[in-house]
């Protein structure tokens, strides 16, 4: 697929006066701040576009995508639990989405639903800010869903990572993702939550820990305790609500660095916006719309 061309002039008055509808589909989706972020950007650029959230249950995906075709939706985001399953119901995949086997952004290109994966950028941008060198490091990923797949694609572009450990409840999903990681050239190792002593031992060795599960969204206790986190580590929780999840609290009490989930939300959002509109995302506007709700994190 040809690379994306974006108009970087960031014109305040958009030429496109037509109305377009965008949305996010997922379950749960009520917590999503994507509507807030994208609507702020549309308004700032005088685009007559709107973005809404639709709850789509796990067994309703196929019909929901057909309904989105019927209403000629301009584009949509896909979140938990549909990022992998959605690949069956759209028409084409970008190279990155195809590599990951997961999609978080769909664009309606003249009736053709094209799937993209902007989670890869969303995850990697904040990691790269804190971690300039991946040489010989060990990494732990919690979860084996679509976001975990995106993380593996992003990490596979880094040279000489020693190992990427992945832990997941569902064994089938775990073995598939290990296969993906190894195919991408990583040294991917499966782990089990049940073997908590080994998990804790490995976890304390890992320079980077990424939670790609939804655990934390309902204020649950994190899957790792602070005893399993080294002070020199970086802990990234993709859950962005609450902003300070229990995992990030554990990381802070272990004196580790944290990466907040909103950082991924913003970065993947900038890229989705650019794919849909061909315009440079007004990053400060989107950031302010989001952090206005959270307040600046300390
Ligand atoms: P997405 O595609 O958005 O990543 P997903 O495919 O539903 O969403 O993935 C969610 C991940 O969170 C999965 O790895 C899931 O684990 P299972 O595959 O074992 O179901 C993980 N997850 C959700 N709730 C969890 C929990 N309570 N404990 C551990 N993992 C959990």
Short mmCIF file of C-alpha atoms and ligand atoms in Angstrom, two decimals:
data_model
loop_
_atom_site.label_atom_id
_atom_site.label_comp_id
_atom_site.label_asym_id
_atom_site.label_seq_id
_atom_site.Cartn_x
_atom_site.Cartn_y
_atom_site.Cartn_z
CA UNK A 1 0.00 0.00 0.00
CA UNK A 2 1.30 3.46 -0.83
CA UNK A 3 2.61 5.50 2.07
CA UNK A 4 0.34 8.08 3.59
CA UNK A 5 0.62 11.65 2.35
CA UNK A 6 -0.40 14.31 4.82
CA UNK A 7 -0.94 18.01 4.20
CA UNK A 8 1.34 19.60 6.79
CA UNK A 9 0.28 23.21 6.24
CA UNK A 10 -2.29 22.77 9.01
CA UNK A 11 -4.77 25.18 7.45
CA UNK A 12 -7.29 26.46 9.99
CA UNK A 13 -10.06 26.66 7.40
CA UNK A 14 -10.65 23.31 5.80
CA UNK A 15 -11.74 23.13 2.19
CA UNK A 16 -13.98 20.13 2.84
CA UNK A 17 -17.47 21.39 3.74
CA UNK A 18 -19.17 18.03 3.41
CA UNK A 19 -20.41 16.29 6.55
CA UNK A 20 -18.80 13.04 7.59
CA UNK A 21 -19.33 10.68 10.48
CA UNK A 22 -16.63 8.76 12.33
CA UNK A 23 -16.95 6.48 15.32
CA UNK A 24 -15.31 4.03 17.67
CA UNK A 25 -16.65 0.51 18.18
CA UNK A 26 -15.83 -1.66 21.19
CA UNK A 27 -17.05 -3.05 24.48
CA UNK A 28 -16.62 -1.42 26.91
CA UNK A 29 -16.58 1.89 25.03
CA UNK A 30 -18.39 4.25 27.40
CA UNK A 31 -15.07 5.29 28.92
CA UNK A 32 -13.55 6.22 25.55
CA UNK A 33 -12.05 9.68 25.15
CA UNK A 34 -11.59 9.27 21.39
CA UNK A 35 -14.80 11.24 20.60
CA UNK A 36 -13.59 14.14 22.73
CA UNK A 37 -10.17 14.19 21.11
CA UNK A 38 -11.29 13.88 17.48
CA UNK A 39 -14.28 16.22 17.78
CA UNK A 40 -11.96 18.89 19.22
CA UNK A 41 -9.66 18.48 16.20
CA UNK A 42 -12.56 18.61 13.70
CA UNK A 43 -13.91 21.75 15.33
CA UNK A 44 -10.51 23.45 15.38
CA UNK A 45 -10.05 22.82 11.66
CA UNK A 46 -13.64 23.86 10.83
CA UNK A 47 -14.45 20.42 9.51
CA UNK A 48 -18.12 19.50 9.46
CA UNK A 49 -17.30 16.06 10.84
CA UNK A 50 -18.48 14.26 13.96
CA UNK A 51 -17.24 11.30 15.96
CA UNK A 52 -19.36 9.09 18.20
CA UNK A 53 -18.96 5.92 20.30
CA UNK A 54 -20.89 2.72 19.57
CA UNK A 55 -21.00 -0.21 21.95
CA UNK A 56 -20.58 -3.36 19.88
CA UNK A 57 -20.68 -6.66 21.76
CA UNK A 58 -18.37 -9.51 20.89
CA UNK A 59 -20.96 -11.48 18.87
CA UNK A 60 -22.32 -8.41 17.06
CA UNK A 61 -19.25 -7.34 15.12
CA UNK A 62 -20.14 -8.64 11.66
CA UNK A 63 -23.61 -7.06 11.65
CA UNK A 64 -22.28 -3.82 13.11
CA UNK A 65 -19.68 -3.47 10.36
CA UNK A 66 -22.42 -4.04 7.76
CA UNK A 67 -24.49 -1.30 9.42
CA UNK A 68 -21.51 1.05 9.22
CA UNK A 69 -21.29 0.30 5.50
CA UNK A 70 -25.02 1.01 5.10
CA UNK A 71 -24.71 4.45 6.68
CA UNK A 72 -21.53 5.16 4.66
CA UNK A 73 -19.44 5.92 7.74
CA UNK A 74 -16.25 7.78 6.75
CA UNK A 75 -14.03 5.91 9.15
CA UNK A 76 -13.87 4.30 12.55
CA UNK A 77 -11.62 3.16 15.37
CA UNK A 78 -11.75 -0.34 16.75
CA UNK A 79 -11.04 -1.17 20.37
CA UNK A 80 -11.26 -4.06 22.85
CA UNK A 81 -12.23 -6.83 22.08
CA UNK A 82 -12.44 -6.50 18.27
CA UNK A 83 -8.98 -5.49 17.02
CA UNK A 84 -8.12 -8.95 15.71
CA UNK A 85 -11.60 -10.17 14.72
CA UNK A 86 -12.29 -7.03 12.64
CA UNK A 87 -9.70 -8.16 10.07
CA UNK A 88 -12.31 -10.71 8.84
CA UNK A 89 -14.96 -8.12 8.03
CA UNK A 90 -13.08 -5.40 6.17
CA UNK A 91 -11.88 -5.34 2.57
CA UNK A 92 -8.17 -4.55 2.68
CA UNK A 93 -5.35 -4.22 5.19
CA UNK A 94 -2.37 -1.88 5.18
CA UNK A 95 1.00 -3.62 5.31
CA UNK A 96 1.39 -2.85 9.01
CA UNK A 97 -2.11 -4.05 9.91
CA UNK A 98 -1.53 -7.19 7.92
CA UNK A 99 1.77 -7.82 9.71
CA UNK A 100 0.14 -7.36 13.12
CA UNK A 101 -3.05 -9.23 12.20
CA UNK A 102 -4.84 -6.41 14.03
CA UNK A 103 -6.62 -3.18 13.11
CA UNK A 104 -7.54 -0.16 15.22
CA UNK A 105 -8.39 2.29 12.40
CA UNK A 106 -10.61 1.79 9.36
CA UNK A 107 -11.02 4.26 6.50
CA UNK A 108 -13.89 4.10 4.03
CA UNK A 109 -12.08 4.63 0.73
CA UNK A 110 -14.90 4.98 -1.85
CA UNK A 111 -16.87 2.13 -0.33
CA UNK A 112 -13.82 -0.03 0.41
CA UNK A 113 -13.09 -0.50 4.12
CA UNK A 114 -9.31 -0.33 4.53
CA UNK A 115 -7.80 -1.35 7.89
CA UNK A 116 -4.75 0.35 9.41
CA UNK A 117 -2.85 -0.13 12.63
CA UNK A 118 -1.92 3.15 14.29
CA UNK A 119 -1.43 1.42 17.66
CA UNK A 120 2.06 0.48 16.52
CA UNK A 121 3.06 4.14 16.35
CA UNK A 122 0.93 4.96 19.40
CA UNK A 123 2.80 2.44 21.50
CA UNK A 124 6.29 2.99 20.16
CA UNK A 125 6.42 6.82 20.18
CA UNK A 126 6.24 7.20 23.99
CA UNK A 127 8.55 4.21 24.51
CA UNK A 128 11.18 5.66 22.17
CA UNK A 129 11.06 8.96 24.10
CA UNK A 130 12.26 7.15 27.24
CA UNK A 131 14.26 4.26 25.84
CA UNK A 132 16.84 5.19 23.22
CA UNK A 133 18.57 1.82 23.25
CA UNK A 134 16.93 -1.61 23.04
CA UNK A 135 20.22 -3.53 22.80
CA UNK A 136 20.17 -6.74 24.87
CA UNK A 137 17.15 -5.75 26.94
CA UNK A 138 14.38 -8.06 28.15
CA UNK A 139 10.76 -7.02 27.81
CA UNK A 140 7.55 -8.32 29.37
CA UNK A 141 4.17 -7.92 27.68
CA UNK A 142 0.95 -8.67 29.56
CA UNK A 143 -1.80 -9.83 27.20
CA UNK A 144 -2.04 -11.33 23.73
CA UNK A 145 -4.76 -9.30 22.01
CA UNK A 146 -4.57 -6.72 19.24
CA UNK A 147 -2.52 -4.20 21.21
CA UNK A 148 -0.01 -6.86 22.13
CA UNK A 149 0.33 -7.76 18.44
CA UNK A 150 0.95 -4.08 17.62
CA UNK A 151 3.64 -3.94 20.31
CA UNK A 152 5.42 -6.96 18.80
CA UNK A 153 5.44 -5.38 15.34
CA UNK A 154 6.88 -2.14 16.76
CA UNK A 155 9.49 -3.95 18.84
CA UNK A 156 10.52 -6.16 15.92
CA UNK A 157 11.93 -3.03 14.25
CA UNK A 158 14.42 -2.58 17.08
CA UNK A 159 17.74 -4.34 16.86
CA UNK A 160 19.10 -6.94 19.25
CA UNK A 161 16.36 -7.12 21.88
CA UNK A 162 17.33 -10.13 24.01
CA UNK A 163 13.86 -11.56 24.72
CA UNK A 164 10.22 -10.59 24.76
CA UNK A 165 8.19 -12.53 27.35
CA UNK A 166 4.45 -12.63 26.81
CA UNK A 167 1.97 -13.74 29.46
CA UNK A 168 -1.70 -14.46 28.78
CA UNK A 169 -4.60 -16.45 30.28
CA UNK A 170 -5.84 -17.92 27.00
CA UNK A 171 -3.20 -20.45 25.94
CA UNK A 172 -4.28 -20.62 22.31
CA UNK A 173 -3.98 -16.86 21.85
CA UNK A 174 -0.65 -17.01 23.66
CA UNK A 175 0.85 -19.62 21.34
CA UNK A 176 -0.38 -17.72 18.27
CA UNK A 177 1.23 -14.50 19.44
CA UNK A 178 4.49 -16.23 20.30
CA UNK A 179 4.49 -17.58 16.76
CA UNK A 180 3.91 -14.06 15.43
CA UNK A 181 6.75 -12.62 17.51
CA UNK A 182 9.17 -15.30 16.41
CA UNK A 183 8.14 -14.89 12.77
CA UNK A 184 8.87 -11.18 13.15
CA UNK A 185 12.39 -12.08 14.26
CA UNK A 186 12.00 -11.57 18.01
CA UNK A 187 12.99 -14.11 20.61
CA UNK A 188 9.51 -14.50 22.08
CA UNK A 189 8.95 -16.60 25.20
CA UNK A 190 5.54 -17.66 26.61
CA UNK A 191 4.81 -17.23 30.34
CA UNK A 192 1.96 -18.24 32.63
CA UNK A 193 0.29 -16.24 35.37
CA UNK A 194 -0.01 -19.48 37.37
CA UNK A 195 3.76 -19.69 37.73
CA UNK A 196 3.82 -16.46 39.68
CA UNK A 197 7.24 -16.96 41.21
CA UNK A 198 8.88 -17.34 37.79
CA UNK A 199 6.83 -14.49 36.38
CA UNK A 200 7.95 -12.22 39.20
CA UNK A 201 11.57 -13.26 38.74
CA UNK A 202 11.45 -12.54 34.99
CA UNK A 203 9.50 -9.35 35.48
CA UNK A 204 12.14 -7.83 37.79
CA UNK A 205 14.72 -8.44 35.03
CA UNK A 206 12.69 -6.66 32.36
CA UNK A 207 13.69 -3.14 31.38
CA UNK A 208 10.29 -2.56 29.81
CA UNK A 209 6.91 -3.88 30.96
CA UNK A 210 3.81 -3.22 28.86
CA UNK A 211 0.29 -3.97 30.02
CA UNK A 212 -1.86 -4.48 26.92
CA UNK A 213 -4.76 -6.09 28.82
CA UNK A 214 -7.89 -4.27 29.91
CA UNK A 215 -7.07 -4.97 33.56
CA UNK A 216 -7.19 -1.65 35.40
CA UNK A 217 -10.11 -0.22 33.46
CA UNK A 218 -12.46 -1.22 36.27
CA UNK A 219 -9.94 -0.18 38.91
CA UNK A 220 -8.82 -3.77 39.42
CA UNK A 221 -5.64 -4.76 41.19
CA UNK A 222 -2.81 -5.01 38.67
CA UNK A 223 -1.48 -8.28 37.30
CA UNK A 224 1.97 -7.50 38.76
CA UNK A 225 2.88 -6.26 42.23
CA UNK A 226 5.53 -3.65 43.01
CA UNK A 227 7.87 -6.45 44.19
CA UNK A 228 8.00 -7.63 40.57
CA UNK A 229 9.16 -4.26 39.22
CA UNK A 230 12.76 -3.05 39.20
CA UNK A 231 13.55 0.58 39.94
CA UNK A 232 15.41 0.90 36.61
CA UNK A 233 12.43 -0.34 34.61
CA UNK A 234 9.87 1.47 32.52
CA UNK A 235 6.25 0.44 33.01
CA UNK A 236 3.69 1.28 30.34
CA UNK A 237 -0.02 0.72 30.99
CA UNK A 238 -2.19 1.17 27.91
CA UNK A 239 -5.25 1.56 30.16
CA UNK A 240 -5.85 5.32 30.29
CA UNK A 241 -8.84 5.51 32.57
CA UNK A 242 -8.16 5.86 35.43
CA UNK A 243 -5.04 7.79 34.50
CA UNK A 244 -3.14 6.33 37.47
CA UNK A 245 -3.90 2.63 37.32
CA UNK A 246 -2.93 0.26 40.08
CA UNK A 247 -0.07 -1.04 37.88
CA UNK A 248 1.35 2.47 37.51
CA UNK A 249 0.99 2.99 41.27
CA UNK A 250 2.98 -0.21 41.81
CA UNK A 251 5.59 1.03 39.33
CA UNK A 252 5.83 4.36 41.14
CA UNK A 253 6.26 2.68 44.51
CA UNK A 254 9.05 0.58 42.99
CA UNK A 255 10.62 3.90 41.80
CA UNK A 256 10.31 2.83 38.15
CA UNK A 257 9.50 5.20 35.27
CA UNK A 258 5.92 5.16 34.02
CA UNK A 259 4.28 5.70 30.65
CA UNK A 260 0.63 6.69 30.90
CA UNK A 261 -2.03 5.11 28.70
CA UNK A 262 -3.15 8.52 27.45
CA UNK A 263 0.18 8.87 25.64
CA UNK A 264 -0.67 5.91 23.44
CA UNK A 265 -4.24 7.18 23.00
CA UNK A 266 -2.96 10.52 21.74
CA UNK A 267 -0.29 9.17 19.41
CA UNK A 268 -2.50 6.58 17.79
CA UNK A 269 -5.19 9.26 17.52
CA UNK A 270 -2.88 11.69 15.65
CA UNK A 271 -2.15 8.99 13.07
CA UNK A 272 -5.80 7.95 12.68
CA UNK A 273 -6.78 11.58 12.15
CA UNK A 274 -4.17 11.94 9.44
CA UNK A 275 -5.28 8.75 7.68
CA UNK A 276 -8.93 9.88 7.67
CA UNK A 277 -8.44 13.54 6.72
CA UNK A 278 -5.09 13.76 4.94
CA UNK A 279 -4.41 16.76 7.21
CA UNK A 280 -1.78 17.15 9.90
CA UNK A 281 -3.38 16.43 13.27
CA UNK A 282 -3.66 19.50 15.51
CA UNK A 283 -1.74 17.75 18.27
CA UNK A 284 -1.90 20.48 20.91
CA UNK A 285 -5.67 20.81 20.46
CA UNK A 286 -6.16 17.06 20.84
CA UNK A 287 -3.82 16.92 23.81
CA UNK A 288 -5.57 19.79 25.56
CA UNK A 289 -9.00 18.29 24.92
CA UNK A 290 -7.84 15.12 26.61
CA UNK A 291 -5.80 16.50 29.48
CA UNK A 292 -8.52 19.00 30.27
CA UNK A 293 -10.42 16.00 31.59
CA UNK A 294 -7.50 14.36 33.33
CA UNK A 295 -5.56 17.39 34.53
CA UNK A 296 -1.80 17.33 33.96
CA UNK A 297 -0.43 14.11 35.44
CA UNK A 298 2.32 14.48 38.02
P1 LIG B 1 -7.55 -5.91 22.08
O1 LIG B 1 -7.71 -6.52 20.74
O2 LIG B 1 -8.08 -4.54 22.19
O3 LIG B 1 -6.16 -6.03 22.61
P2 LIG B 1 -8.52 -8.30 23.23
O4 LIG B 1 -8.13 -9.08 22.01
O5 LIG B 1 -9.84 -8.60 23.85
O6 LIG B 1 -8.51 -6.76 22.98
O7 LIG B 1 -7.36 -8.47 24.28
C1 LIG B 1 -7.52 -8.16 25.60
C2 LIG B 1 -6.39 -8.82 26.39
O8 LIG B 1 -6.65 -8.57 27.78
C3 LIG B 1 -6.31 -10.32 26.22
O9 LIG B 1 -4.97 -10.70 26.20
C4 LIG B 1 -7.00 -10.84 27.47
O10 LIG B 1 -6.56 -12.09 27.90
P3 LIG B 1 -7.21 -13.48 27.37
O11 LIG B 1 -6.76 -13.62 25.94
O12 LIG B 1 -6.62 -14.50 28.24
O13 LIG B 1 -8.70 -13.30 27.50
C5 LIG B 1 -6.55 -9.80 28.47
N1 LIG B 1 -7.37 -9.77 29.66
C6 LIG B 1 -8.62 -9.22 29.79
N2 LIG B 1 -9.05 -9.37 31.07
C7 LIG B 1 -8.05 -10.00 31.75
C8 LIG B 1 -7.88 -10.43 33.10
N3 LIG B 1 -8.84 -10.23 34.02
N4 LIG B 1 -6.73 -11.05 33.45
C9 LIG B 1 -5.75 -11.24 32.54
N5 LIG B 1 -5.84 -10.86 31.24
C10 LIG B 1 -6.98 -10.25 30.86
#
